[in-house]
């Protein structure tokens, strides 16, 4: 059945793929974004469709629209971007959650929150199941994001209990793919751009910290399945790829796949950088019958192709990105 779907943060990396997916399934999509980290170019290919509408708006302010369901993705996701204006990051998470919950309550519609593995902080339980309560710094540089997202989860479950609102909470683990912001400082985009431009690969710490990388198409599939659920929603659901890799190994993989001659340079590990992260996806497997399908090398190849085209610029001319890097 055709729905009117609101996607906040729809011009960002994950949001733009979700917009495309829901349009392909014949829905009307209202994409709301303040373009803090997202851009019109991420949704440019969708703009000609009459079922697609783009609205510039900051979710920390109220929004009155008429829709059938809400995906709340608005929030900068990379540590560099969310730490640039930490007060705004907390406002976006907390005020944005209140406004989207208020909207969902008025319309009595489902609302899905894009939460994060960062709610587990630097975990001492590994891999992380949903029942793990986390080890988060309350006052450190990542707290604006981690605590903002934790408070948003609290609000979601309070609206569920207090107002019987049909909520869904996805705890998203590191996701990568085309439309990542080339300068947002996340590891996959940094390493690929460095490898393609022959710049040194910046490895923070000794590279022994781990992450688990999920290709964006798999993640979007998980979000859509979670939205479609009407049971098992009394707890959050981890969504991520359980294949864990050290950051040093990721650097070597990307160098090899790019056929790059880049050297590796070591930089200090940022404060509170988690030493390990890997999702326990048992709950998503049971509840959603979902498991990521795209292998890391395949997803990296598709992401490398995207950044190659971006670096080449329109018509194969050298892009400003490449000029800046060389
Ligand atoms: P992104 O930065 O590419 O996208 C976020 C989008 O939200 C951008 O388009 C940005 O302009 C918009 N935005 C930010 N503040 C806003 C505001 N106040 N009002 C309206 N729009 C606003 O990040 P992403 O990777 O696509 O992440 C999307 C969501 O998924 C975020 O909520 C993030 O916390 C969550 N998440 C992502 C990852 C990941 O690995 N990518 C992991 C965990 C959680
Ligand atoms: N809100 C919104 N759109 C709506 C309905 C509510 O943005 O369609 C906002 C509203 O500004 C309020 C917030 O959502 O601040 C929470 O709404 P709720 O009804 O839960 O709380 P209340 O209005 O009673 O504070
Ligand atoms: N990292 C790195 N070099 C970079 C960017 C990131 O070594 O140029 C490391 C970072 O310290 C962290 C991991 O890669 O251990 C993932 O970082 P990212 O910012 O992508 O996301 P996080 O999982 O920390 O939120």
XYZ file of C-alpha atoms and ligand atoms in Angstrom:
420
model
C 0.000 0.000 0.000
C 1.296 3.447 -0.948
C 2.370 5.512 2.059
C 3.497 9.080 2.708
C 6.832 8.641 4.462
C 8.744 11.374 6.287
C 12.522 10.849 6.384
C 14.401 13.367 8.521
C 18.071 13.605 7.580
C 16.959 12.299 4.177
C 19.652 14.216 2.275
C 22.417 12.519 4.279
C 24.326 9.341 3.551
C 21.905 6.674 4.843
C 18.805 8.855 4.417
C 19.365 9.351 0.679
C 19.507 5.566 0.125
C 16.353 5.129 2.213
C 14.540 7.825 0.169
C 15.506 6.028 -3.066
C 14.412 2.657 -1.709
C 10.986 3.884 -0.531
C 10.367 5.732 -3.803
C 11.209 2.541 -5.725
C 8.473 0.851 -3.678
C 6.014 3.467 -4.915
C 5.677 5.561 -1.768
C 5.523 9.336 -1.468
C 8.651 10.589 0.304
C 8.987 13.841 2.236
C 12.692 14.420 2.846
C 13.393 16.932 5.632
C 16.955 18.164 6.111
C 18.811 21.295 7.199
C 21.837 20.331 5.028
C 24.222 20.453 7.998
C 26.107 17.400 6.711
C 23.808 16.228 3.918
C 23.452 17.813 0.501
C 21.015 18.263 -2.341
C 23.387 16.329 -4.603
C 22.695 13.131 -2.608
C 19.035 13.295 -3.654
C 19.491 15.056 -7.015
C 18.598 11.868 -8.910
C 15.272 11.703 -7.042
C 14.320 15.364 -7.380
C 12.471 14.989 -10.707
C 10.009 12.463 -9.265
C 6.639 13.913 -8.329
C 6.473 11.482 -5.378
C 9.566 13.153 -3.874
C 9.503 16.393 -1.880
C 12.480 18.115 -0.247
C 11.997 20.509 2.676
C 14.749 22.513 4.367
C 13.992 22.395 8.087
C 15.832 21.908 11.393
C 14.187 19.114 13.414
C 15.026 20.814 16.706
C 12.040 23.056 15.812
C 8.437 21.777 15.595
C 7.179 20.425 12.287
C 3.529 20.146 11.303
C 2.990 17.887 8.272
C 0.606 15.014 7.421
C 2.347 11.652 6.834
C 1.831 7.915 7.499
C 5.202 7.003 9.026
C 8.456 8.651 10.148
C 12.104 7.604 9.957
C 14.054 9.979 12.237
C 17.629 10.006 10.900
C 18.482 13.706 11.301
C 21.779 14.021 13.196
C 25.401 14.364 12.102
C 26.979 10.910 12.438
C 30.723 11.336 12.018
C 32.793 12.219 15.109
C 34.364 15.195 13.281
C 30.983 16.662 12.364
C 29.079 15.950 15.562
C 31.898 17.440 17.657
C 32.072 20.640 15.579
C 28.941 22.065 17.257
C 28.303 19.695 20.165
C 25.468 21.744 21.681
C 23.586 21.636 18.366
C 24.230 17.861 18.183
C 22.490 17.310 21.533
C 19.655 19.673 20.541
C 19.168 17.802 17.269
C 19.025 14.434 19.021
C 16.867 15.431 21.977
C 14.648 18.233 20.620
C 14.451 16.428 17.279
C 13.224 13.277 19.041
C 10.628 15.245 21.052
C 9.295 16.964 17.931
C 9.136 13.786 15.845
C 7.477 11.934 18.732
C 4.989 14.797 19.156
C 4.230 14.663 15.426
C 3.815 10.867 15.550
C 1.581 11.169 18.646
C -0.723 13.713 16.978
C -1.054 11.509 13.894
C -0.960 8.134 15.765
C 1.663 6.789 13.329
C 4.825 4.631 13.622
C 8.119 6.453 14.175
C 11.564 4.856 13.855
C 14.624 6.282 15.591
C 18.106 5.906 14.081
C 20.029 5.212 17.262
C 23.623 4.036 17.341
C 26.156 1.541 18.658
C 27.689 4.610 20.370
C 25.102 4.110 23.150
C 27.416 1.251 24.228
C 30.403 3.639 24.483
C 33.766 1.867 24.857
C 32.214 -1.541 25.589
C 33.474 -4.102 28.102
C 31.023 -6.718 26.788
C 31.847 -8.101 23.345
C 30.067 -8.456 20.955
C 27.384 -6.041 22.151
C 23.831 -7.391 22.690
C 20.910 -4.967 23.133
C 20.689 -5.819 26.850
C 24.195 -4.413 27.473
C 23.881 -0.983 29.112
C 27.145 0.441 27.846
C 30.192 2.327 29.124
C 29.776 5.917 27.992
C 31.661 9.026 29.108
C 29.123 11.556 30.376
C 31.393 14.560 29.867
C 33.885 13.604 27.114
C 33.998 14.897 23.512
C 31.744 12.087 22.206
C 29.116 12.608 24.930
C 27.089 15.178 22.930
C 26.304 12.404 20.452
C 26.288 9.352 22.748
C 24.212 10.911 25.529
C 21.972 12.747 23.035
C 21.173 9.422 21.368
C 20.704 7.705 24.748
C 18.259 10.409 25.852
C 16.416 10.093 22.524
C 15.994 6.354 23.177
C 14.630 7.136 26.658
C 12.083 9.514 25.098
C 11.047 6.919 22.510
C 10.362 4.265 25.142
C 8.581 6.788 27.407
C 6.269 7.791 24.537
C 5.649 4.085 23.952
C 4.737 3.473 27.611
C 3.018 6.794 28.342
C 1.212 7.408 25.043
C 1.121 3.887 23.535
C 3.002 5.214 20.521
C 4.140 2.612 17.935
C 7.901 3.208 18.078
C 10.902 1.365 16.649
C 14.519 1.921 17.726
C 17.406 0.718 15.519
C 20.914 0.741 17.010
C 22.987 1.208 13.875
C 26.630 0.062 13.787
C 29.292 1.492 11.417
C 27.758 1.739 7.963
C 29.516 2.704 4.716
C 28.838 3.143 1.017
C 28.250 5.729 -1.722
C 27.063 9.202 -0.573
C 29.307 9.237 2.506
C 30.459 12.824 2.884
C 34.009 12.995 1.415
C 35.227 15.242 4.212
C 33.371 13.905 7.218
C 36.458 12.194 8.594
C 34.982 8.722 8.910
C 37.445 5.934 8.420
C 36.144 4.327 5.214
C 35.806 7.609 3.285
C 39.130 8.940 4.639
C 41.086 5.812 3.706
C 39.522 5.488 0.243
C 40.161 9.124 -0.688
C 43.708 8.938 0.670
C 44.367 5.700 -1.238
C 42.917 7.053 -4.499
C 44.878 10.313 -4.305
C 48.148 8.660 -3.217
C 48.117 10.566 0.084
C 49.308 8.803 3.268
C 46.675 6.710 5.054
C 46.101 8.251 8.517
C 45.903 5.392 11.016
C 44.855 6.595 14.478
C 46.537 4.806 17.390
C 48.237 1.509 16.529
C 45.301 0.373 14.384
C 44.439 -2.545 16.683
C 40.988 -1.079 17.523
C 38.165 -2.939 15.793
C 34.942 -2.035 14.006
C 32.378 -4.034 11.988
C 31.286 -2.444 8.712
C 27.817 -2.813 7.198
C 27.109 -1.912 3.570
C 24.362 0.705 3.282
C 21.955 -1.441 1.190
C 21.944 -4.108 3.915
C 21.326 -1.489 6.588
C 18.419 0.091 4.671
C 16.846 -3.359 4.277
C 17.041 -3.778 8.064
C 15.425 -0.379 8.695
C 12.547 -1.104 6.294
C 11.950 -4.519 7.872
C 11.980 -3.004 11.359
C 9.446 -0.350 10.351
C 7.163 -3.115 9.007
C 7.134 -4.966 12.356
C 4.230 -4.801 14.787
C 5.679 -7.006 17.517
C 8.931 -7.355 19.478
C 9.251 -3.576 19.662
C 9.606 -3.254 23.435
C 13.408 -3.121 23.037
C 15.912 -1.649 20.550
C 17.304 -3.753 17.687
C 20.994 -3.823 16.706
C 21.567 -3.454 12.946
C 25.096 -3.997 11.678
C 27.458 -6.470 10.083
C 28.984 -8.845 12.647
C 32.232 -9.347 10.692
C 34.846 -7.576 12.820
C 38.109 -6.174 11.471
C 40.984 -4.126 12.915
C 41.404 -0.648 11.502
C 44.980 -1.546 10.435
C 43.615 -4.483 8.411
C 40.981 -2.201 6.865
C 43.763 0.175 5.757
C 45.620 -2.661 3.998
C 42.409 -3.940 2.347
C 41.615 -0.507 0.937
C 45.195 0.062 -0.272
C 45.057 -3.319 -2.082
C 41.594 -2.782 -3.602
C 42.584 0.687 -4.863
C 45.913 -0.613 -6.189
C 47.397 2.317 -4.279
C 50.980 3.125 -3.361
C 49.923 5.142 -0.291
C 52.066 4.773 2.818
C 50.551 4.443 6.304
C 51.202 7.235 8.824
C 50.324 6.939 12.492
C 48.347 9.677 14.291
C 47.240 9.880 17.944
C 44.112 7.953 18.893
C 41.260 10.445 19.537
C 40.020 10.683 23.146
C 37.422 8.029 24.123
C 37.827 6.196 20.783
C 36.214 2.766 21.443
C 38.770 -0.067 21.354
C 36.340 -2.676 20.006
C 32.889 -2.772 18.442
C 30.877 -5.630 16.992
C 27.119 -6.145 16.992
C 25.318 -9.174 18.360
C 22.572 -9.346 15.698
C 20.717 -12.366 17.099
C 17.648 -10.250 17.850
C 17.491 -8.775 14.316
C 17.963 -12.252 12.835
C 15.093 -13.707 14.872
C 12.711 -10.769 14.738
C 13.321 -9.437 11.219
C 14.839 -12.528 9.544
C 17.571 -10.112 8.519
C 21.253 -10.711 8.017
C 23.720 -8.554 6.066
C 24.546 -10.015 2.645
C 27.208 -7.749 1.130
C 30.787 -8.886 1.868
C 33.247 -6.166 2.901
C 35.373 -6.397 -0.266
C 32.280 -6.099 -2.506
C 30.925 -3.131 -0.586
C 34.340 -1.457 -0.569
C 34.647 -1.914 -4.366
C 31.275 -0.181 -4.892
C 32.275 2.622 -2.511
C 35.665 3.047 -4.199
C 33.902 3.335 -7.589
C 31.691 6.104 -6.148
C 34.637 8.105 -4.800
C 36.599 7.581 -8.030
C 33.752 9.182 -9.970
C 33.480 11.982 -7.413
C 37.196 12.694 -7.581
C 37.140 12.666 -11.387
C 34.453 15.380 -11.358
C 31.804 15.921 -14.066
C 32.940 14.821 -17.535
C 36.176 13.392 -16.145
C 37.712 16.786 -15.284
C 39.844 16.943 -12.160
C 37.505 17.730 -9.268
C 38.244 20.369 -6.615
C 38.525 17.499 -4.119
C 41.397 15.957 -6.038
C 43.104 19.325 -6.523
C 42.837 19.988 -2.768
C 44.337 16.609 -1.961
C 47.253 16.712 -4.422
P 24.828 12.021 7.714
O 25.557 13.064 8.479
O 25.264 11.726 6.328
O 23.275 12.355 7.660
C 22.594 13.049 8.655
C 21.624 14.002 7.972
O 20.913 14.731 8.980
C 22.337 15.052 7.111
O 21.694 15.140 5.857
C 22.204 16.334 7.904
O 22.222 17.493 7.105
C 20.883 16.107 8.614
N 20.718 16.895 9.844
C 21.618 17.065 10.851
N 21.089 17.846 11.814
C 19.821 18.163 11.411
C 18.774 18.935 11.962
N 18.913 19.550 13.150
N 17.617 19.056 11.261
C 17.459 18.460 10.066
N 18.416 17.702 9.492
C 19.582 17.556 10.157
O 24.864 10.704 8.601
P 24.377 9.230 8.299
O 25.565 8.359 8.365
O 23.503 9.176 7.105
O 23.521 8.937 9.602
C 22.103 8.968 9.598
C 21.585 8.571 10.971
O 22.048 7.266 11.305
C 22.076 9.501 12.092
O 21.023 9.711 13.003
C 23.190 8.721 12.744
O 23.327 9.055 14.098
C 22.718 7.285 12.543
N 23.860 6.353 12.537
C 24.703 6.279 11.463
C 25.791 5.412 11.506
C 26.738 5.274 10.348
O 27.704 4.494 10.451
N 26.561 5.941 9.243
C 26.013 4.622 12.642
C 25.150 4.764 13.720
C 24.068 5.606 13.648
N 5.019 18.739 17.636
C 5.393 18.865 16.318
N 4.476 18.510 15.354
C 3.253 18.030 15.644
C 2.895 17.891 17.006
C 3.810 18.245 17.977
O 6.488 19.297 15.994
O 2.502 17.713 14.725
C 5.992 19.111 18.665
C 5.445 20.137 19.607
O 6.032 21.378 19.278
C 5.892 19.679 20.974
C 6.541 18.319 20.767
O 6.259 17.946 19.438
O 6.879 20.535 21.499
C 6.012 17.277 21.697
O 4.622 17.149 21.498
P 3.690 16.520 22.613
O 2.282 16.598 22.121
O 4.174 15.182 22.982
O 3.960 17.412 23.876
P 3.365 18.822 24.319
O 2.935 19.565 23.099
O 2.243 18.459 25.208
O 4.527 19.440 25.024
N 40.183 6.215 12.130
C 41.490 6.160 11.640
N 41.855 7.044 10.659
C 40.996 7.942 10.122
C 39.657 7.994 10.611
C 39.291 7.107 11.621
O 42.312 5.340 12.084
O 41.398 8.698 9.227
C 39.769 5.255 13.177
C 39.117 5.894 14.389
O 40.087 6.278 15.345
C 38.233 4.768 14.887
C 37.837 4.017 13.614
O 38.789 4.400 12.624
O 38.965 3.896 15.717
C 36.424 4.353 13.129
O 36.314 5.760 13.085
P 35.044 6.511 12.502
O 35.284 7.973 12.718
O 34.756 6.060 11.120
O 33.796 6.026 13.375
P 33.563 5.627 14.914
O 33.299 4.174 14.862
O 34.771 5.946 15.735
O 32.382 6.445 15.300
